[in-house]
Short mmCIF file of C-alpha atoms in Angstrom, two decimals:
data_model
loop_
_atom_site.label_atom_id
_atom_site.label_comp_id
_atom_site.label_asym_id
_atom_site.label_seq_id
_atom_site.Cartn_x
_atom_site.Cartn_y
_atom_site.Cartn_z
CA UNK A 1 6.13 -2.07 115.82
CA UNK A 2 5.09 -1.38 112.79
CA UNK A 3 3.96 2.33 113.37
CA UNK A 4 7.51 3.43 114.34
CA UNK A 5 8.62 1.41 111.30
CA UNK A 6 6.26 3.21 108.73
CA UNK A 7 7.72 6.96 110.61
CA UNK A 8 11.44 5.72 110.06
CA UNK A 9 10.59 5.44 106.36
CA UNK A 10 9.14 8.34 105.89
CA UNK A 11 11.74 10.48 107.63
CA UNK A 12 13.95 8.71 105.59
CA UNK A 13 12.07 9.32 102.34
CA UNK A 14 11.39 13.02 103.16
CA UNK A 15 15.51 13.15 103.89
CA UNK A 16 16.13 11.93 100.59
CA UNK A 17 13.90 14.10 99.03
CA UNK A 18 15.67 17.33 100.68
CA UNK A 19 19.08 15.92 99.53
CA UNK A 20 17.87 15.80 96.44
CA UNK A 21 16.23 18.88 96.61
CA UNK A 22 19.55 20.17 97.71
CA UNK A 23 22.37 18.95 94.82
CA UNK A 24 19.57 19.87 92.28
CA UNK A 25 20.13 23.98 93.75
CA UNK A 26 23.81 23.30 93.89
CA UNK A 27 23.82 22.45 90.32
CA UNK A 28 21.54 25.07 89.10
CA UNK A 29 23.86 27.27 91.15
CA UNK A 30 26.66 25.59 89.17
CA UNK A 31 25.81 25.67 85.85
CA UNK A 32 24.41 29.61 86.56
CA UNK A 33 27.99 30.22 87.04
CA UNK A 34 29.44 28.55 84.09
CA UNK A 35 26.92 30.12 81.88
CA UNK A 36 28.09 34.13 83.76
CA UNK A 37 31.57 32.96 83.22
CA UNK A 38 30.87 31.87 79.69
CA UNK A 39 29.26 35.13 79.41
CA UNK A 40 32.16 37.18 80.07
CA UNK A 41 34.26 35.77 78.20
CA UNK A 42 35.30 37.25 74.63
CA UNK A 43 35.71 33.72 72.55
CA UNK A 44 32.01 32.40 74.05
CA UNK A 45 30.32 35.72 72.96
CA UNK A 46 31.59 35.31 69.46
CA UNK A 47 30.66 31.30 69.28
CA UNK A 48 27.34 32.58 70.05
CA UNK A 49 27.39 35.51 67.81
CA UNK A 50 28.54 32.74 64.94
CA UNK A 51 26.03 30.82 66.14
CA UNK A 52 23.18 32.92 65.70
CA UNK A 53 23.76 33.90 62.10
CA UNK A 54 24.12 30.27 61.31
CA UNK A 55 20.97 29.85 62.83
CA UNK A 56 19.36 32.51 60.68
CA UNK A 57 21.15 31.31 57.55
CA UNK A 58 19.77 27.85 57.98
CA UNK A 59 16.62 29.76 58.83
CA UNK A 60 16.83 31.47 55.92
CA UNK A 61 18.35 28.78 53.66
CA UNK A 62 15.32 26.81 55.03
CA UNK A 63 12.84 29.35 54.06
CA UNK A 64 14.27 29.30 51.07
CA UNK A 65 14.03 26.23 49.92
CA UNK A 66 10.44 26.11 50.86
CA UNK A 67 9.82 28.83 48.97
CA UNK A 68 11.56 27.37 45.85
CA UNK A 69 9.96 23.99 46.96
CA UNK A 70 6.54 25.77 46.72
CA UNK A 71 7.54 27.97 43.16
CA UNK A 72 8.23 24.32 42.06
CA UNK A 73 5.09 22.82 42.73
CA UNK A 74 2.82 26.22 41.40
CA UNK A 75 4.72 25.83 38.14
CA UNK A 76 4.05 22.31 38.40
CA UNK A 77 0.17 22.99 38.91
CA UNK A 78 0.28 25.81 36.33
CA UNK A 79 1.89 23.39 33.54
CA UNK A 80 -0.47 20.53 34.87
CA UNK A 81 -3.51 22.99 34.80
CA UNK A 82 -2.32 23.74 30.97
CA UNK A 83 -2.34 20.54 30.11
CA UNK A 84 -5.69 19.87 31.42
CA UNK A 85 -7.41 22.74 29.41
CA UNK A 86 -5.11 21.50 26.52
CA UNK A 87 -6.74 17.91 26.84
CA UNK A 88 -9.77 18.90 27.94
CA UNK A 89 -10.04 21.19 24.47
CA UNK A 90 -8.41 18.24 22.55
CA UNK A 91 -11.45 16.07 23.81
CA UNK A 92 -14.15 18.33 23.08
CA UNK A 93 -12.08 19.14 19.59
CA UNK A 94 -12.10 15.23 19.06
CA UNK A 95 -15.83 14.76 20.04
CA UNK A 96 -17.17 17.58 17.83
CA UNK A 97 -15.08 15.48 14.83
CA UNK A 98 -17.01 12.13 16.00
CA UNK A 99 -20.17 14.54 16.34
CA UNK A 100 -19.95 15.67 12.79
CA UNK A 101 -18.55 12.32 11.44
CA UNK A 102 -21.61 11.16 12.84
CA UNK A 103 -23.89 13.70 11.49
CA UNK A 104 -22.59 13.09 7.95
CA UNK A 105 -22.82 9.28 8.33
CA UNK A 106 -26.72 9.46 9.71
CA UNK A 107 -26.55 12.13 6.36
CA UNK A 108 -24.97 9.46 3.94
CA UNK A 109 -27.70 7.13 5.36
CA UNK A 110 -30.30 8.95 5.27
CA UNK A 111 -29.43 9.77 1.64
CA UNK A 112 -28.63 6.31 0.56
CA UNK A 113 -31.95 5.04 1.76
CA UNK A 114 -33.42 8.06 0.15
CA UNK A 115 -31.99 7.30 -3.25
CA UNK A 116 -32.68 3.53 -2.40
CA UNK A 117 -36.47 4.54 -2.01
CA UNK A 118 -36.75 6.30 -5.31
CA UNK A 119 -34.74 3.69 -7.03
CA UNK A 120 -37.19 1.39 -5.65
CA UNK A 121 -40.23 3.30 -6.58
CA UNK A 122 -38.99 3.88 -10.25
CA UNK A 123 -38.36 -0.48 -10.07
CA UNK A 124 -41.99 -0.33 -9.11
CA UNK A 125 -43.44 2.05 -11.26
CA UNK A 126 -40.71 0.30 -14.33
CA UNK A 127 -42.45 -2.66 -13.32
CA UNK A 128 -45.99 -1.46 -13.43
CA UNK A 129 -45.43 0.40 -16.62
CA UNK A 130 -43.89 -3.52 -17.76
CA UNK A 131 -46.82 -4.99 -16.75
CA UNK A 132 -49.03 -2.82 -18.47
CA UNK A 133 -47.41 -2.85 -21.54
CA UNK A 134 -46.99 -6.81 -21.75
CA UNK A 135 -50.35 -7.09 -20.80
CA UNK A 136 -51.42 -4.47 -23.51
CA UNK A 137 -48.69 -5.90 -25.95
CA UNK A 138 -50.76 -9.61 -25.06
CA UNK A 139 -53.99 -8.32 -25.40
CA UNK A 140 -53.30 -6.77 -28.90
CA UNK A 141 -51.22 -10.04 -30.40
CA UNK A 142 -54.39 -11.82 -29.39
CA UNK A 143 -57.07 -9.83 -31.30
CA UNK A 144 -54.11 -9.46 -33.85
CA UNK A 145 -54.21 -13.27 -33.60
CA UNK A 146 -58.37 -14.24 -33.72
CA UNK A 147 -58.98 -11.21 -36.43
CA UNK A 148 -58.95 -13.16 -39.59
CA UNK A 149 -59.25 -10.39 -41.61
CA UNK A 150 -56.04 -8.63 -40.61
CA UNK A 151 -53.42 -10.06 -42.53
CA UNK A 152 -50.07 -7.59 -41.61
CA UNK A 153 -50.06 -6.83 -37.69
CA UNK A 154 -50.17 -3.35 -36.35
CA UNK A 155 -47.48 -1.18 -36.74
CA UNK A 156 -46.78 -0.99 -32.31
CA UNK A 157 -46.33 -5.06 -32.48
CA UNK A 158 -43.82 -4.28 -35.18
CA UNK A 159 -41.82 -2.16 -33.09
CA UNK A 160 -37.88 -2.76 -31.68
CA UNK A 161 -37.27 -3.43 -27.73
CA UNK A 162 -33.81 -2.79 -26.82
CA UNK A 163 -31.20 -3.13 -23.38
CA UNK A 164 -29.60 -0.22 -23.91
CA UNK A 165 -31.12 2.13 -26.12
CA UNK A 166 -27.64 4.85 -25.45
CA UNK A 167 -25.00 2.14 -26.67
CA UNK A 168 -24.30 1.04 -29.42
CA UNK A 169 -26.07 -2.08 -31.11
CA UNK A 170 -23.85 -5.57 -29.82
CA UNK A 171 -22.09 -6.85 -33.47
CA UNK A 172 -22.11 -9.95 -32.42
CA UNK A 173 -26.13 -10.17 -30.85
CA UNK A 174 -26.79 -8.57 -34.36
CA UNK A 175 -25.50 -10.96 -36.42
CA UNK A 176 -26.34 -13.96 -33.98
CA UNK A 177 -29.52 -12.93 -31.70
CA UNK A 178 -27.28 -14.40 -28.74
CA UNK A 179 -24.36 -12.82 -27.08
CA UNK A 180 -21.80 -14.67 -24.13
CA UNK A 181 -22.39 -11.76 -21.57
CA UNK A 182 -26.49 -12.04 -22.22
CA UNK A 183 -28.08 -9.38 -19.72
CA UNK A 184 -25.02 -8.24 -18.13
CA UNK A 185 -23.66 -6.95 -21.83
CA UNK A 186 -22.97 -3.23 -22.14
CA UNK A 187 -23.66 -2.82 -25.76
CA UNK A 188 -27.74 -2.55 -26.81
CA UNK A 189 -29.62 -6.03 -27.82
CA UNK A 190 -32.20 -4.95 -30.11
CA UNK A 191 -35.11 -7.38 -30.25
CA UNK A 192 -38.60 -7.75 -31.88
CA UNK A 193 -41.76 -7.58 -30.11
CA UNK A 194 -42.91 -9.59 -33.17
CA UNK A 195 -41.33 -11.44 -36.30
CA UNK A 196 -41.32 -14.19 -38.91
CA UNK A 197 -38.44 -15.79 -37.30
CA UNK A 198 -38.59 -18.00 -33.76
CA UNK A 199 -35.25 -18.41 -31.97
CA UNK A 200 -35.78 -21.70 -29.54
CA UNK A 201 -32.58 -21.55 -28.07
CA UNK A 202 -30.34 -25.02 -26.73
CA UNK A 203 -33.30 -26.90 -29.05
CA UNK A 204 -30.90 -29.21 -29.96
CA UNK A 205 -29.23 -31.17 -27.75
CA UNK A 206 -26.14 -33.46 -28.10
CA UNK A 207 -23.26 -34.70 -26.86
CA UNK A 208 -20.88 -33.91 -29.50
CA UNK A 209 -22.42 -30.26 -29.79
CA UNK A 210 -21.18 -30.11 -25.82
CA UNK A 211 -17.63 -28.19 -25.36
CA UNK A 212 -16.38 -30.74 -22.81
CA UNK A 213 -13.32 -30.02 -21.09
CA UNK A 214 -11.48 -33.62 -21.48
CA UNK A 215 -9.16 -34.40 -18.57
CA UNK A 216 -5.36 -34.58 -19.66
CA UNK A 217 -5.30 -38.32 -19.04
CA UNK A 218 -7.41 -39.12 -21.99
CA UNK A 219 -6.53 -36.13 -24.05
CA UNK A 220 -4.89 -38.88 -26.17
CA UNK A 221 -7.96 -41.15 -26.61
CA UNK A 222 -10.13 -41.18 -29.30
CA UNK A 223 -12.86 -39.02 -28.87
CA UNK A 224 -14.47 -40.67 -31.72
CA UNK A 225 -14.99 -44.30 -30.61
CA UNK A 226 -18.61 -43.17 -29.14
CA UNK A 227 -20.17 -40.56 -30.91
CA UNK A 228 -19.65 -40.08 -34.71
CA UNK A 229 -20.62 -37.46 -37.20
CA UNK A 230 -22.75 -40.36 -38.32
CA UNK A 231 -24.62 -40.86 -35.10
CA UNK A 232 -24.68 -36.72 -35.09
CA UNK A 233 -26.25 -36.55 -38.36
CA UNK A 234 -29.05 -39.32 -37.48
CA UNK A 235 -29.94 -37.74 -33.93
CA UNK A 236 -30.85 -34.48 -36.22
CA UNK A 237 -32.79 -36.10 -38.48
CA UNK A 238 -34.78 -37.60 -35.79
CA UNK A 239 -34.97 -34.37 -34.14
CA UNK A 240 -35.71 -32.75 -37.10
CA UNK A 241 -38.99 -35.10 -37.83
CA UNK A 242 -40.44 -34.20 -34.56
CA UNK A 243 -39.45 -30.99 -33.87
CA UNK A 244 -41.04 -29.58 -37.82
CA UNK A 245 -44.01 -32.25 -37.35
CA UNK A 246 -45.15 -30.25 -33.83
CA UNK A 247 -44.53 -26.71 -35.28
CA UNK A 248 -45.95 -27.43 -38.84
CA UNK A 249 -49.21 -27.47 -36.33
CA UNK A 250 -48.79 -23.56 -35.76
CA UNK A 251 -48.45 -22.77 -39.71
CA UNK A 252 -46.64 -23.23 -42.89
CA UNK A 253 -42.62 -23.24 -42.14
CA UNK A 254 -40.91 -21.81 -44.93
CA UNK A 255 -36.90 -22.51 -42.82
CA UNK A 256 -35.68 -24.29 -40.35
CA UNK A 257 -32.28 -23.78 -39.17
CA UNK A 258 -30.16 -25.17 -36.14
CA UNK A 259 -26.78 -24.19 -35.15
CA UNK A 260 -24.09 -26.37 -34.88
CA UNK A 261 -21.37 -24.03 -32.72
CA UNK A 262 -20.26 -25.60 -29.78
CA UNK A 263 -20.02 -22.41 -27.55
CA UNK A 264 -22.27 -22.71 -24.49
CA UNK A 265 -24.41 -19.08 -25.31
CA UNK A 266 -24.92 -20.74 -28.93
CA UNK A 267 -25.12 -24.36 -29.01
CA UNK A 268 -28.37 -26.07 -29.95
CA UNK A 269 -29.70 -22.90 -31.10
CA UNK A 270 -32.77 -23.21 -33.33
CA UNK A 271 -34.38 -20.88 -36.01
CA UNK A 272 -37.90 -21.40 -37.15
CA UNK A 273 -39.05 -18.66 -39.93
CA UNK A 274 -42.76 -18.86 -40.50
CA UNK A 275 -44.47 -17.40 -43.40
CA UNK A 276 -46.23 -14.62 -41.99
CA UNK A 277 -46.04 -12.88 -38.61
CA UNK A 278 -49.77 -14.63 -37.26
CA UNK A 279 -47.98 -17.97 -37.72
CA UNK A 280 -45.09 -17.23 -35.29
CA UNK A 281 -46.91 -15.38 -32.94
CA UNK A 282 -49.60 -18.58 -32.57
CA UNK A 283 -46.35 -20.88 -32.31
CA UNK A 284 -44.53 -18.37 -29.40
CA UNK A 285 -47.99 -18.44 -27.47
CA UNK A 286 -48.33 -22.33 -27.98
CA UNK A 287 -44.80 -23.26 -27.11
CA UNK A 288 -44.96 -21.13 -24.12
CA UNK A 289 -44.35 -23.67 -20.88
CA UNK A 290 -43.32 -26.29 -22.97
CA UNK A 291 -41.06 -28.92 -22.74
CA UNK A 292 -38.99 -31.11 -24.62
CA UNK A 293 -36.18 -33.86 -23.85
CA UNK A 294 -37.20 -32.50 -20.28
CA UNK A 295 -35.60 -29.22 -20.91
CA UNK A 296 -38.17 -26.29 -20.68
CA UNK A 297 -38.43 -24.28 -24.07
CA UNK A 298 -37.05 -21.02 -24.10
CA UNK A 299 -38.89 -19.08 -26.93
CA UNK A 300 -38.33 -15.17 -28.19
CA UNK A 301 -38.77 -13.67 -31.43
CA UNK A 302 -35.72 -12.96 -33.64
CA UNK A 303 -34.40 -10.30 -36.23
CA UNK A 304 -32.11 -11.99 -38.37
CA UNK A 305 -30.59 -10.46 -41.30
CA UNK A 306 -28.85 -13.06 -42.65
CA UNK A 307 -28.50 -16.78 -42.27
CA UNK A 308 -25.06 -17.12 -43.24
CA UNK A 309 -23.61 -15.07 -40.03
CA UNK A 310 -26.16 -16.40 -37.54
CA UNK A 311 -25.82 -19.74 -38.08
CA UNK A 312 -22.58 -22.61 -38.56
CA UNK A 313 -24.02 -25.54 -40.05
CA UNK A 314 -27.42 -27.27 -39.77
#
């Protein structure tokens, strides 16, 4: 029977439910009556009295501290905001410095390349003006040179070229026509455009002339055993027949003079004094390019005062 079966459950199931139903009102009921009791009596009231002001001071303590929380995080954003406008101005500050650090560098380069250009232009127009002289200077030593009929040369090949006209004149250059710190000297080299006197310098060479550092090993040996002043003096002579036999070819040679110093700016150094001015000049033009012991020639004119100072033994 499984109708009457399904009916028994439910009956039971609805009983249940009433039961239920039933203790729940009972202990609504109950607890209704505690509470009224509660109610009326003196200590509950004043639990609940305490009760509600330590609800509202927590409520308060609460609200409170939020609002001390939230003071706390607007100074926070007003100190943080600071320091943002603070940076923020420290940036810009810092990039207007890079800004005009850069302005003043593209200035400084612009300038440098501006001086560098004129500097340039004045090498240029040095150079032209160079040019135009040497090739003027040229063209007058040649007609000075084919015009038989002028004996003394004109008075602009006579004149003085010097390094450094605002110094004053190198002693040393003076008395020797050569000076250790050659173009790099700060005192004034003063030297003829045309002269008497040729200065072939390192004419001469040999090896006891040389200013050889000897290594402390043989510092003791005798220097002597291969060269001699002997062998020195017949290597001159030799020179000295070819060397006067060529330039006798350019005109009469009224000195010849070598220098014996051993100093690197001075050794080998040879003076050639011609009797007039047309001589020298048609020996500078002819010697020009030329070479001897395969060692180019190195020709200029010379001023020398006296022989004595210029030169240390021949």
């Amino acid at each position: 029977m499984p109708g009457k079966r399904a009916r028994r459950q439910l009956i039971k199931k609805k009983q249940r439910q009433r039961r239920r139903q039933k203790h729940a009102k009972e202990r609504d009921r109950q607890e209704q009556e505690a509470e009224a009791r509660k109610l009326e009596d003196c200590a509950y009231q004043q639990w609940l009295t305490k009760q509600a002001a330590l609800e509202d001071f927590q409520r308060l303590a609460a609200e409170r501290q939020q609002q001390e929380e939230e003071e706390a995080w607007l100074r926070r954003e007003a100190l943080a905001q600071r320091q943002f406008r603070l940076d923020a101005a420290k940036r810009q500050q810092e990039e207007a410095e890079m800004e005009r650090l850069r302005d003043e560098e593209a200035k400084a380069l612009a300038k440098r390349e501006e001086e560098q250009k004129k500097r340039r232009q004045e090498r240029q127009k040095f150079a032209e003006k160079a040019a135009s002289e040497f090739e003027s200077m040229m063209k007058s030593m040649d007609e000075y040179l084919h015009n038989a009929k002028q004996a003394k040369p004109p008075d602009h090949l006579l004149r003085m070229v010097d390094t450094h006209p605002e110094e004053r004149p190198c002693e040393f250059f003076t008395r020797t026509n050569s000076c250790r710190y050659g173009q790099s000297c700060t005192f004034n080299h003063r030297r003829p455009m045309l002269g008497r006197i040729l200065l072939i310098r390192h004419f001469f060479n040999h090896s006891l002339l040389q200013n050889k550092k000897v290594h402390k090993e043989y510092a003791s040996g005798d220097e002597g055993l291969e060269q001699t002043e002997h062998d020195l003096r017949s290597d001159y002579d030799e020179f000295f027949s070819d060397a006067v036999t060529e330039l006798e070819k350019f005109g009469k040679i009224v000195n010849f003079r070598a220098v014996r110093n051993t100093l690197e700016h001075l050794s080998g150094h040879v003076f050639v004094e011609y009797a007039n001015e047309k001589c020298a000049l048609r020996a500078f033009i002819n010697l020009q390019g030329r070479y001897y012991a395969s060692r180019r020639l190195n020709v200029e004119f010379s001023n020398l005062y006296h022989w004595r100072g210029a030169v240390c033994g021949t």
